[in-house]
GROMACS .gro file of N, CA and C in nm:
model
  480
    1MET      N    1   0.923   1.078   1.287
    1MET     CA    2   0.805   1.033   1.240
    1MET      C    3   0.829   0.895   1.165
    2GLY      N    4   0.934   0.887   1.083
    2GLY     CA    5   0.979   0.769   1.019
    2GLY      C    6   0.890   0.716   0.911
    3ARG      N    7   0.871   0.584   0.899
    3ARG     CA    8   0.794   0.524   0.790
    3ARG      C    9   0.642   0.527   0.807
    4VAL      N   10   0.591   0.551   0.923
    4VAL     CA   11   0.455   0.555   0.944
    4VAL      C   12   0.383   0.685   0.893
    5SER      N   13   0.455   0.792   0.910
    5SER     CA   14   0.403   0.913   0.866
    5SER      C   15   0.532   1.006   0.849
    6SER      N   16   0.507   1.107   0.768
    6SER     CA   17   0.603   1.212   0.743
    6SER      C   18   0.542   1.349   0.729
    7ARG      N   19   0.622   1.450   0.749
    7ARG     CA   20   0.570   1.587   0.759
    7ARG      C   21   0.628   1.650   0.635
    8HIS      N   22   0.551   1.731   0.562
    8HIS     CA   23   0.591   1.799   0.445
    8HIS      C   24   0.542   1.942   0.431
    9LYS      N   25   0.622   2.028   0.380
    9LYS     CA   26   0.579   2.175   0.360
    9LYS      C   27   0.480   2.169   0.247
   10VAL      N   28   0.369   2.222   0.263
   10VAL     CA   29   0.260   2.240   0.159
   10VAL      C   30   0.202   2.385   0.139
   11VAL      N   31   0.139   2.406   0.029
   11VAL     CA   32   0.076   2.533   0.018
   11VAL      C   33  -0.075   2.485   0.000
   12ARG      N   34  -0.151   2.543   0.099
   12ARG     CA   35  -0.288   2.499   0.090
   12ARG      C   36  -0.364   2.610   0.003
   13ILE      N   37  -0.444   2.553  -0.084
   13ILE     CA   38  -0.527   2.647  -0.171
   13ILE      C   39  -0.667   2.630  -0.153
   14ASP      N   40  -0.737   2.727  -0.111
   14ASP     CA   41  -0.875   2.735  -0.085
   14ASP      C   42  -0.944   2.737  -0.227
   15LEU      N   43  -1.080   2.703  -0.223
   15LEU     CA   44  -1.157   2.703  -0.346
   15LEU      C   45  -1.164   2.847  -0.414
   16ASP      N   46  -1.139   2.953  -0.333
   16ASP     CA   47  -1.144   3.083  -0.384
   16ASP      C   48  -1.010   3.128  -0.428
   17GLY      N   49  -0.908   3.038  -0.417
   17GLY     CA   50  -0.774   3.071  -0.471
   17GLY      C   51  -0.672   3.116  -0.360
   18ALA      N   52  -0.723   3.139  -0.242
   18ALA     CA   53  -0.639   3.200  -0.132
   18ALA      C   54  -0.538   3.086  -0.095
   19THR      N   55  -0.417   3.131  -0.066
   19THR     CA   56  -0.316   3.038  -0.036
   19THR      C   57  -0.248   3.048   0.113
   20THR      N   58  -0.219   2.937   0.169
   20THR     CA   59  -0.169   2.936   0.315
   20THR      C   60  -0.059   2.840   0.303
   21ARG      N   61   0.078   2.879   0.362
   21ARG     CA   62   0.180   2.781   0.370
   21ARG      C   63   0.148   2.708   0.509
   22ALA      N   64   0.191   2.572   0.501
   22ALA     CA   65   0.162   2.497   0.629
   22ALA      C   66   0.255   2.374   0.621
   23ILE      N   67   0.248   2.305   0.735
   23ILE     CA   68   0.331   2.171   0.756
   23ILE      C   69   0.218   2.075   0.752
   24ASP      N   70   0.212   1.966   0.674
   24ASP     CA   71   0.113   1.863   0.666
   24ASP      C   72   0.165   1.732   0.704
   25THR      N   73   0.102   1.649   0.787
   25THR     CA   74   0.145   1.517   0.809
   25THR      C   75   0.062   1.419   0.722
   26VAL      N   76   0.146   1.330   0.667
   26VAL     CA   77   0.102   1.251   0.558
   26VAL      C   78   0.127   1.105   0.611
   27ALA      N   79   0.031   1.005   0.596
   27ALA     CA   80   0.047   0.875   0.634
   27ALA      C   81   0.145   0.803   0.526
   28GLY      N   82   0.238   0.729   0.575
   28GLY     CA   83   0.331   0.668   0.496
   28GLY      C   84   0.267   0.540   0.436
   29GLU      N   85   0.307   0.500   0.309
   29GLU     CA   86   0.254   0.381   0.246
   29GLU      C   87   0.368   0.326   0.157
   30GLU      N   88   0.389   0.196   0.178
   30GLU     CA   89   0.492   0.123   0.113
   30GLU      C   90   0.435  -0.016   0.075
   31PRO      N   91   0.504  -0.080  -0.023
   31PRO     CA   92   0.462  -0.217  -0.062
   31PRO      C   93   0.506  -0.312   0.030
   32LEU      N   94   0.440  -0.417   0.050
   32LEU     CA   95   0.477  -0.535   0.138
   32LEU      C   96   0.460  -0.657   0.050
   33GLU      N   97   0.572  -0.728   0.009
   33GLU     CA   98   0.566  -0.849  -0.062
   33GLU      C   99   0.555  -0.958   0.053
   34ILE      N  100   0.449  -1.043   0.037
   34ILE     CA  101   0.428  -1.158   0.135
   34ILE      C  102   0.470  -1.286   0.056
   35ARG      N  103   0.562  -1.350   0.109
   35ARG     CA  104   0.594  -1.490   0.042
   35ARG      C  105   0.559  -1.590   0.137
   36VAL      N  106   0.527  -1.707   0.096
   36VAL     CA  107   0.509  -1.827   0.171
   36VAL      C  108   0.606  -1.941   0.127
   37GLY      N  109   0.690  -1.979   0.226
   37GLY     CA  110   0.796  -2.073   0.193
   37GLY      C  111   0.891  -2.028   0.079
   38GLY      N  112   0.903  -1.893   0.075
   38GLY     CA  113   1.006  -1.843  -0.015
   38GLY      C  114   0.938  -1.811  -0.155
   39THR      N  115   0.811  -1.849  -0.172
   39THR     CA  116   0.736  -1.821  -0.303
   39THR      C  117   0.652  -1.694  -0.281
   40THR      N  118   0.661  -1.604  -0.371
   40THR     CA  119   0.577  -1.479  -0.373
   40THR      C  120   0.437  -1.515  -0.374
   41PHE      N  121   0.355  -1.475  -0.280
   41PHE     CA  122   0.211  -1.492  -0.266
   41PHE      C  123   0.143  -1.366  -0.324
   42THR      N  124   0.180  -1.245  -0.271
   42THR     CA  125   0.114  -1.125  -0.324
   42THR      C  126   0.196  -0.995  -0.282
   43VAL      N  127   0.164  -0.892  -0.332
   43VAL     CA  128   0.214  -0.768  -0.290
   43VAL      C  129   0.097  -0.672  -0.260
   44THR      N  130   0.102  -0.611  -0.141
   44THR     CA  131  -0.003  -0.518  -0.103
   44THR      C  132   0.066  -0.389  -0.053
   45MET      N  133  -0.014  -0.279  -0.074
   45MET     CA  134   0.031  -0.152  -0.018
   45MET      C  135  -0.020  -0.144   0.132
   46ARG      N  136   0.065  -0.087   0.214
   46ARG     CA  137   0.025  -0.074   0.355
   46ARG      C  138   0.107   0.038   0.426
   47THR      N  139   0.047   0.088   0.532
   47THR     CA  140   0.124   0.174   0.621
   47THR      C  141   0.208   0.083   0.705
   48PRO      N  142   0.335   0.102   0.702
   48PRO     CA  143   0.413   0.008   0.781
   48PRO      C  144   0.390  -0.010   0.925
   49GLY      N  145   0.416  -0.122   0.988
   49GLY     CA  146   0.375  -0.161   1.110
   49GLY      C  147   0.278  -0.270   1.120
   50HIS      N  148   0.287  -0.357   1.206
   50HIS     CA  149   0.200  -0.475   1.227
   50HIS      C  150   0.187  -0.554   1.104
   51ASP      N  151   0.302  -0.569   1.028
   51ASP     CA  152   0.309  -0.642   0.906
   51ASP      C  153   0.281  -0.792   0.918
   52VAL      N  154   0.344  -0.853   1.027
   52VAL     CA  155   0.318  -0.988   1.054
   52VAL      C  156   0.174  -1.026   1.078
   53ASP      N  157   0.103  -0.933   1.158
   53ASP     CA  158  -0.040  -0.952   1.180
   53ASP      C  159  -0.115  -0.940   1.044
   54LEU      N  160  -0.079  -0.844   0.961
   54LEU     CA  161  -0.142  -0.830   0.839
   54LEU      C  162  -0.117  -0.958   0.747
   55ALA      N  163  -0.003  -1.008   0.746
   55ALA     CA  164   0.013  -1.128   0.657
   55ALA      C  165  -0.062  -1.246   0.720
   56HIS      N  166  -0.062  -1.260   0.847
   56HIS     CA  167  -0.134  -1.378   0.911
   56HIS      C  168  -0.274  -1.359   0.870
   57GLY      N  169  -0.345  -1.243   0.896
   57GLY     CA  170  -0.477  -1.222   0.853
   57GLY      C  171  -0.511  -1.253   0.700
   58LEU      N  172  -0.425  -1.208   0.620
   58LEU     CA  173  -0.445  -1.226   0.483
   58LEU      C  174  -0.439  -1.369   0.447
   59LEU      N  175  -0.333  -1.442   0.497
   59LEU     CA  176  -0.311  -1.589   0.462
   59LEU      C  177  -0.429  -1.667   0.523
   60ARG      N  178  -0.473  -1.633   0.641
   60ARG     CA  179  -0.592  -1.698   0.699
   60ARG      C  180  -0.714  -1.681   0.606
   61ALA      N  181  -0.739  -1.559   0.559
   61ALA     CA  182  -0.854  -1.531   0.484
   61ALA      C  183  -0.845  -1.602   0.341
   62GLU      N  184  -0.726  -1.617   0.302
   62GLU     CA  185  -0.710  -1.688   0.167
   62GLU      C  186  -0.698  -1.832   0.180
   63GLY      N  187  -0.711  -1.896   0.307
   63GLY     CA  188  -0.703  -2.034   0.321
   63GLY      C  189  -0.562  -2.096   0.323
   64VAL      N  190  -0.470  -2.019   0.333
   64VAL     CA  191  -0.333  -2.073   0.326
   64VAL      C  192  -0.301  -2.132   0.461
   65ILE      N  193  -0.347  -2.069   0.582
   65ILE     CA  194  -0.335  -2.115   0.701
   65ILE      C  195  -0.470  -2.119   0.766
   66ALA      N  196  -0.486  -2.201   0.865
   66ALA     CA  197  -0.618  -2.218   0.934
   66ALA      C  198  -0.609  -2.171   1.082
   67ALA      N  199  -0.488  -2.165   1.124
   67ALA     CA  200  -0.469  -2.128   1.278
   67ALA      C  201  -0.333  -2.067   1.292
   68ARG      N  202  -0.308  -2.006   1.399
   68ARG     CA  203  -0.173  -1.958   1.426
   68ARG      C  204  -0.070  -2.058   1.434
   69GLU      N  205  -0.100  -2.176   1.477
   69GLU     CA  206  -0.010  -2.296   1.485
   69GLU      C  207   0.045  -2.340   1.350
   70ASP      N  208  -0.021  -2.290   1.235
   70ASP     CA  209   0.015  -2.329   1.100
   70ASP      C  210   0.142  -2.247   1.060
   71VAL      N  211   0.177  -2.149   1.131
   71VAL     CA  212   0.293  -2.061   1.105
   71VAL      C  213   0.411  -2.094   1.195
   72ARG      N  214   0.517  -2.133   1.135
   72ARG     CA  215   0.638  -2.168   1.204
   72ARG      C  216   0.715  -2.043   1.225
   73SER      N  217   0.726  -1.960   1.126
   73SER     CA  218   0.797  -1.837   1.149
   73SER      C  219   0.755  -1.737   1.038
   74ALA      N  220   0.772  -1.595   1.073
   74ALA     CA  221   0.752  -1.494   0.976
   74ALA      C  222   0.864  -1.395   0.993
   75ARG      N  223   0.946  -1.390   0.884
   75ARG     CA  224   1.083  -1.310   0.891
   75ARG      C  225   1.090  -1.215   0.773
   76PHE      N  226   1.140  -1.093   0.812
   76PHE     CA  227   1.168  -1.009   0.700
   76PHE      C  228   1.300  -1.057   0.618
   77CYS      N  229   1.298  -1.059   0.490
   77CYS     CA  230   1.408  -1.108   0.419
   77CYS      C  231   1.532  -1.011   0.434
   78SER      N  232   1.632  -1.066   0.485
   78SER     CA  233   1.751  -0.974   0.516
   78SER      C  234   1.844  -0.950   0.395
   79ASP      N  235   1.816  -1.031   0.287
   79ASP     CA  236   1.905  -0.993   0.163
   79ASP      C  237   1.842  -0.902   0.070
   80LEU      N  238   1.721  -0.857   0.103
   80LEU     CA  239   1.642  -0.770   0.003
   80LEU      C  240   1.606  -0.638   0.087
   81ASP      N  241   1.515  -0.569   0.029
   81ASP     CA  242   1.459  -0.456   0.099
   81ASP      C  243   1.398  -0.500   0.218
   82SER      N  244   1.471  -0.526   0.332
   82SER     CA  245   1.431  -0.612   0.439
   82SER      C  246   1.302  -0.574   0.508
   83LEU      N  247   1.251  -0.448   0.504
   83LEU     CA  248   1.133  -0.414   0.568
   83LEU      C  249   1.010  -0.425   0.475
   84ASN      N  250   1.028  -0.467   0.357
   84ASN     CA  251   0.925  -0.466   0.260
   84ASN      C  252   0.894  -0.610   0.199
   85VAL      N  253   0.970  -0.709   0.238
   85VAL     CA  254   0.949  -0.849   0.200
   85VAL      C  255   0.949  -0.933   0.320
   86LEU      N  256   0.823  -0.999   0.334
   86LEU     CA  257   0.813  -1.082   0.459
   86LEU      C  258   0.788  -1.227   0.408
   87ASP      N  259   0.870  -1.324   0.466
   87ASP     CA  260   0.857  -1.464   0.424
   87ASP      C  261   0.798  -1.536   0.544
   88VAL      N  262   0.684  -1.605   0.511
   88VAL     CA  263   0.617  -1.688   0.615
   88VAL      C  264   0.640  -1.833   0.585
   89GLN      N  265   0.703  -1.893   0.690
   89GLN     CA  266   0.716  -2.044   0.677
   89GLN      C  267   0.595  -2.117   0.754
   90VAL      N  268   0.539  -2.221   0.684
   90VAL     CA  269   0.421  -2.282   0.741
   90VAL      C  270   0.467  -2.422   0.793
   91THR      N  271   0.388  -2.473   0.883
   91THR     CA  272   0.421  -2.600   0.950
   91THR      C  273   0.351  -2.720   0.882
   92ARG      N  274   0.239  -2.707   0.811
   92ARG     CA  275   0.176  -2.811   0.766
   92ARG      C  276   0.180  -2.813   0.612
   93PRO      N  277   0.209  -2.921   0.548
   93PRO     CA  278   0.221  -2.930   0.404
   93PRO      C  279   0.101  -2.870   0.322
   94ALA      N  280  -0.015  -2.892   0.371
   94ALA     CA  281  -0.131  -2.846   0.306
   94ALA      C  282  -0.134  -2.692   0.293
   95ALA      N  283  -0.088  -2.626   0.393
   95ALA     CA  284  -0.079  -2.494   0.389
   95ALA      C  285   0.008  -2.438   0.276
   96GLY      N  286   0.130  -2.486   0.269
   96GLY     CA  287   0.216  -2.460   0.167
   96GLY      C  288   0.174  -2.493   0.017
   97GLU      N  289   0.099  -2.594   0.012
   97GLU     CA  290   0.037  -2.634  -0.114
   97GLU      C  291  -0.065  -2.541  -0.166
   98ALA      N  292  -0.126  -2.467  -0.074
   98ALA     CA  293  -0.215  -2.353  -0.125
   98ALA      C  294  -0.160  -2.251  -0.204
   99VAL      N  295  -0.026  -2.235  -0.199
   99VAL     CA  296   0.043  -2.144  -0.278
   99VAL      C  297   0.119  -2.210  -0.393
  100THR      N  298   0.037  -2.261  -0.487
  100THR     CA  299   0.091  -2.323  -0.603
  100THR      C  300   0.146  -2.234  -0.712
  101SER      N  301   0.091  -2.112  -0.713
  101SER     CA  302   0.147  -2.018  -0.818
  101SER      C  303   0.127  -1.874  -0.756
  102THR      N  304   0.188  -1.778  -0.821
  102THR     CA  305   0.184  -1.639  -0.764
  102THR      C  306   0.034  -1.598  -0.778
  103ARG      N  307   0.000  -1.551  -0.662
  103ARG     CA  308  -0.140  -1.498  -0.647
  103ARG      C  309  -0.154  -1.350  -0.683
  104ASN      N  310  -0.260  -1.329  -0.752
  104ASN     CA  311  -0.291  -1.185  -0.787
  104ASN      C  312  -0.433  -1.163  -0.719
  105LEU      N  313  -0.427  -1.119  -0.599
  105LEU     CA  314  -0.543  -1.103  -0.512
  105LEU      C  315  -0.625  -0.981  -0.568
  106ALA      N  316  -0.742  -0.996  -0.575
  106ALA     CA  317  -0.830  -0.868  -0.602
  106ALA      C  318  -0.819  -0.761  -0.498
  107SER      N  319  -0.749  -0.665  -0.528
  107SER     CA  320  -0.730  -0.542  -0.437
  107SER      C  321  -0.773  -0.418  -0.508
  108LEU      N  322  -0.838  -0.339  -0.432
  108LEU     CA  323  -0.861  -0.204  -0.486
  108LEU      C  324  -0.787  -0.093  -0.430
  109GLY      N  325  -0.725  -0.022  -0.498
  109GLY     CA  326  -0.644   0.091  -0.452
  109GLY      C  327  -0.637   0.198  -0.562
  110GLY      N  328  -0.634   0.316  -0.517
  110GLY     CA  329  -0.621   0.431  -0.608
  110GLY      C  330  -0.503   0.436  -0.703
  111CYS      N  331  -0.390   0.368  -0.632
  111CYS     CA  332  -0.276   0.378  -0.717
  111CYS      C  333  -0.255   0.266  -0.810
  112GLY      N  334  -0.337   0.155  -0.799
  112GLY     CA  335  -0.334   0.041  -0.902
  112GLY      C  336  -0.228  -0.051  -0.871
  113LEU      N  337  -0.148  -0.055  -0.755
  113LEU     CA  338  -0.027  -0.130  -0.737
  113LEU      C  339  -0.069  -0.251  -0.654
  114CYS      N  340  -0.167  -0.260  -0.568
  114CYS     CA  341  -0.200  -0.371  -0.493
  114CYS      C  342  -0.227  -0.497  -0.588
  115GLY      N  343  -0.175  -0.611  -0.548
  115GLY     CA  344  -0.193  -0.735  -0.612
  115GLY      C  345  -0.076  -0.767  -0.722
  116THR      N  346   0.008  -0.667  -0.737
  116THR     CA  347   0.126  -0.706  -0.823
  116THR      C  348   0.209  -0.811  -0.765
  117THR      N  349   0.298  -0.872  -0.832
  117THR     CA  350   0.356  -0.987  -0.796
  117THR      C  351   0.502  -0.979  -0.729
  118ALA      N  352   0.561  -0.859  -0.717
  118ALA     CA  353   0.684  -0.833  -0.648
  118ALA      C  354   0.706  -0.697  -0.619
  119VAL      N  355   0.781  -0.679  -0.514
  119VAL     CA  356   0.815  -0.531  -0.480
  119VAL      C  357   0.880  -0.461  -0.594
  120GLU      N  358   0.959  -0.541  -0.673
  120GLU     CA  359   1.032  -0.481  -0.793
  120GLU      C  360   0.942  -0.426  -0.893
  121ALA      N  361   0.818  -0.483  -0.918
  121ALA     CA  362   0.711  -0.433  -1.000
  121ALA      C  363   0.665  -0.301  -0.955
  122VAL      N  364   0.640  -0.282  -0.832
  122VAL     CA  365   0.594  -0.154  -0.765
  122VAL      C  366   0.701  -0.052  -0.786
  123GLU      N  367   0.827  -0.085  -0.759
  123GLU     CA  368   0.936   0.010  -0.786
  123GLU      C  369   0.937   0.058  -0.930
  124ALA      N  370   0.924  -0.036  -1.019
  124ALA     CA  371   0.938  -0.007  -1.160
  124ALA      C  372   0.816   0.087  -1.202
  125ALA      N  373   0.702   0.064  -1.148
  125ALA     CA  374   0.591   0.127  -1.179
  125ALA      C  375   0.591   0.288  -1.135
  126THR      N  376   0.651   0.298  -1.016
  126THR     CA  377   0.652   0.431  -0.952
  126THR      C  378   0.785   0.503  -0.996
  127ALA      N  379   0.881   0.441  -1.056
  127ALA     CA  380   1.005   0.502  -1.106
  127ALA      C  381   0.985   0.589  -1.226
  128ALA      N  382   0.896   0.557  -1.301
  128ALA     CA  383   0.871   0.636  -1.434
  128ALA      C  384   0.773   0.745  -1.400
  129ARG      N  385   0.807   0.838  -1.312
  129ARG     CA  386   0.713   0.947  -1.294
  129ARG      C  387   0.746   1.070  -1.386
  130PRO      N  388   0.646   1.144  -1.422
  130PRO     CA  389   0.676   1.265  -1.517
  130PRO      C  390   0.753   1.369  -1.436
  131PRO      N  391   0.820   1.460  -1.505
  131PRO     CA  392   0.884   1.563  -1.433
  131PRO      C  393   0.784   1.654  -1.352
  132GLU      N  394   0.835   1.727  -1.251
  132GLU     CA  395   0.753   1.804  -1.165
  132GLU      C  396   0.653   1.894  -1.266
  133VAL      N  397   0.533   1.900  -1.227
  133VAL     CA  398   0.431   1.976  -1.289
  133VAL      C  399   0.372   2.096  -1.197
  134VAL      N  400   0.380   2.210  -1.256
  134VAL     CA  401   0.333   2.323  -1.168
  134VAL      C  402   0.196   2.357  -1.214
  135TRP      N  403   0.100   2.362  -1.127
  135TRP     CA  404  -0.037   2.392  -1.159
  135TRP      C  405  -0.076   2.523  -1.111
  136ALA      N  406  -0.153   2.600  -1.186
  136ALA     CA  407  -0.208   2.722  -1.148
  136ALA      C  408  -0.311   2.711  -1.039
  137ALA      N  409  -0.314   2.795  -0.945
  137ALA     CA  410  -0.407   2.784  -0.831
  137ALA      C  411  -0.555   2.773  -0.875
  138GLY      N  412  -0.581   2.842  -0.979
  138GLY     CA  413  -0.717   2.845  -1.031
  138GLY      C  414  -0.758   2.717  -1.091
  139ALA      N  415  -0.654   2.645  -1.164
  139ALA     CA  416  -0.673   2.522  -1.216
  139ALA      C  417  -0.706   2.413  -1.105
  140VAL      N  418  -0.630   2.427  -1.003
  140VAL     CA  419  -0.653   2.327  -0.893
  140VAL      C  420  -0.785   2.353  -0.827
  141ALA      N  421  -0.818   2.470  -0.799
  141ALA     CA  422  -0.954   2.500  -0.740
  141ALA      C  423  -1.067   2.446  -0.830
  142SER      N  424  -1.058   2.467  -0.966
  142SER     CA  425  -1.169   2.427  -1.048
  142SER      C  426  -1.171   2.280  -1.060
  143ALA      N  427  -1.052   2.213  -1.056
  143ALA     CA  428  -1.045   2.054  -1.063
  143ALA      C  429  -1.105   2.019  -0.939
  144LEU      N  430  -1.088   2.068  -0.823
  144LEU     CA  431  -1.155   2.030  -0.701
  144LEU      C  432  -1.305   2.038  -0.700
  145GLU      N  433  -1.349   2.160  -0.751
  145GLU     CA  434  -1.491   2.178  -0.767
  145GLU      C  435  -1.554   2.072  -0.850
  146GLU      N  436  -1.487   2.036  -0.972
  146GLU     CA  437  -1.530   1.932  -1.057
  146GLU      C  438  -1.530   1.794  -0.989
  147LEU      N  439  -1.429   1.764  -0.913
  147LEU     CA  440  -1.431   1.633  -0.841
  147LEU      C  441  -1.540   1.626  -0.745
  148ARG      N  442  -1.549   1.728  -0.662
  148ARG     CA  443  -1.664   1.731  -0.555
  148ARG      C  444  -1.796   1.716  -0.609
  149GLY      N  445  -1.812   1.776  -0.736
  149GLY     CA  446  -1.950   1.762  -0.803
  149GLY      C  447  -1.970   1.616  -0.846
  150ARG      N  448  -1.869   1.533  -0.859
  150ARG     CA  449  -1.882   1.403  -0.910
  150ARG      C  450  -1.868   1.290  -0.806
  151GLN      N  451  -1.821   1.340  -0.691
  151GLN     CA  452  -1.799   1.245  -0.575
  151GLN      C  453  -1.874   1.289  -0.442
  152GLU      N  454  -2.001   1.261  -0.438
  152GLU     CA  455  -2.082   1.295  -0.331
  152GLU      C  456  -2.030   1.223  -0.205
  153LEU      N  457  -1.975   1.112  -0.207
  153LEU     CA  458  -1.939   1.042  -0.091
  153LEU      C  459  -1.812   1.111  -0.031
  154PHE      N  460  -1.736   1.189  -0.108
  154PHE     CA  461  -1.615   1.247  -0.040
  154PHE      C  462  -1.664   1.366   0.056
  155ASP      N  463  -1.771   1.431   0.007
  155ASP     CA  464  -1.823   1.549   0.086
  155ASP      C  465  -1.873   1.492   0.226
  156ARG      N  466  -1.932   1.372   0.213
  156ARG     CA  467  -1.989   1.318   0.344
  156ARG      C  468  -1.872   1.246   0.435
  157THR      N  469  -1.779   1.191   0.374
  157THR     CA  470  -1.682   1.104   0.459
  157THR      C  471  -1.540   1.158   0.456
  158GLY      N  472  -1.501   1.246   0.364
  158GLY     CA  473  -1.358   1.291   0.351
  158GLY      C  474  -1.266   1.203   0.278
  159GLY      N  475  -1.328   1.085   0.224
  159GLY     CA  476  -1.257   0.998   0.143
  159GLY      C  477  -1.347   0.928   0.042
  160ALA      N  478  -1.291   0.872  -0.061
  160ALA     CA  479  -1.372   0.804  -0.157
  160ALA      C  480  -1.315   0.669  -0.194
   0.00000   0.00000   0.00000
């Protein structure tokens, strides 16, 4: 499965408290630091794969590049976490000038990590996790009922 998805043993808890053991497939998500000419542009969370396309689209949307020809190369940094830091070299000076300072793009994500300025910031934020918490089945079921009551969109779409 690798970086795109992984399988985990889970215990499914129905709203009535009944439990079932299962294997669940979970989409992978990792930070991607996008640099332009060696300067950090932004960090976004993504499911690994198609990272160069993602960077090109984001840089195009932000006005850093206007066309495919504005990109000389896009390479993962070999001296760092090589699959999470992508450096894009641009061909025209105006494109590089668009990145005059670190960008904090407006990104919405449940984890609050999108738009940070470096992969290291993401790692620091996720490293300070509390110890394992054990929840009673009834507490989980009542929390789900409470959430569903406040998130009508989730019942219609499966996401919020």
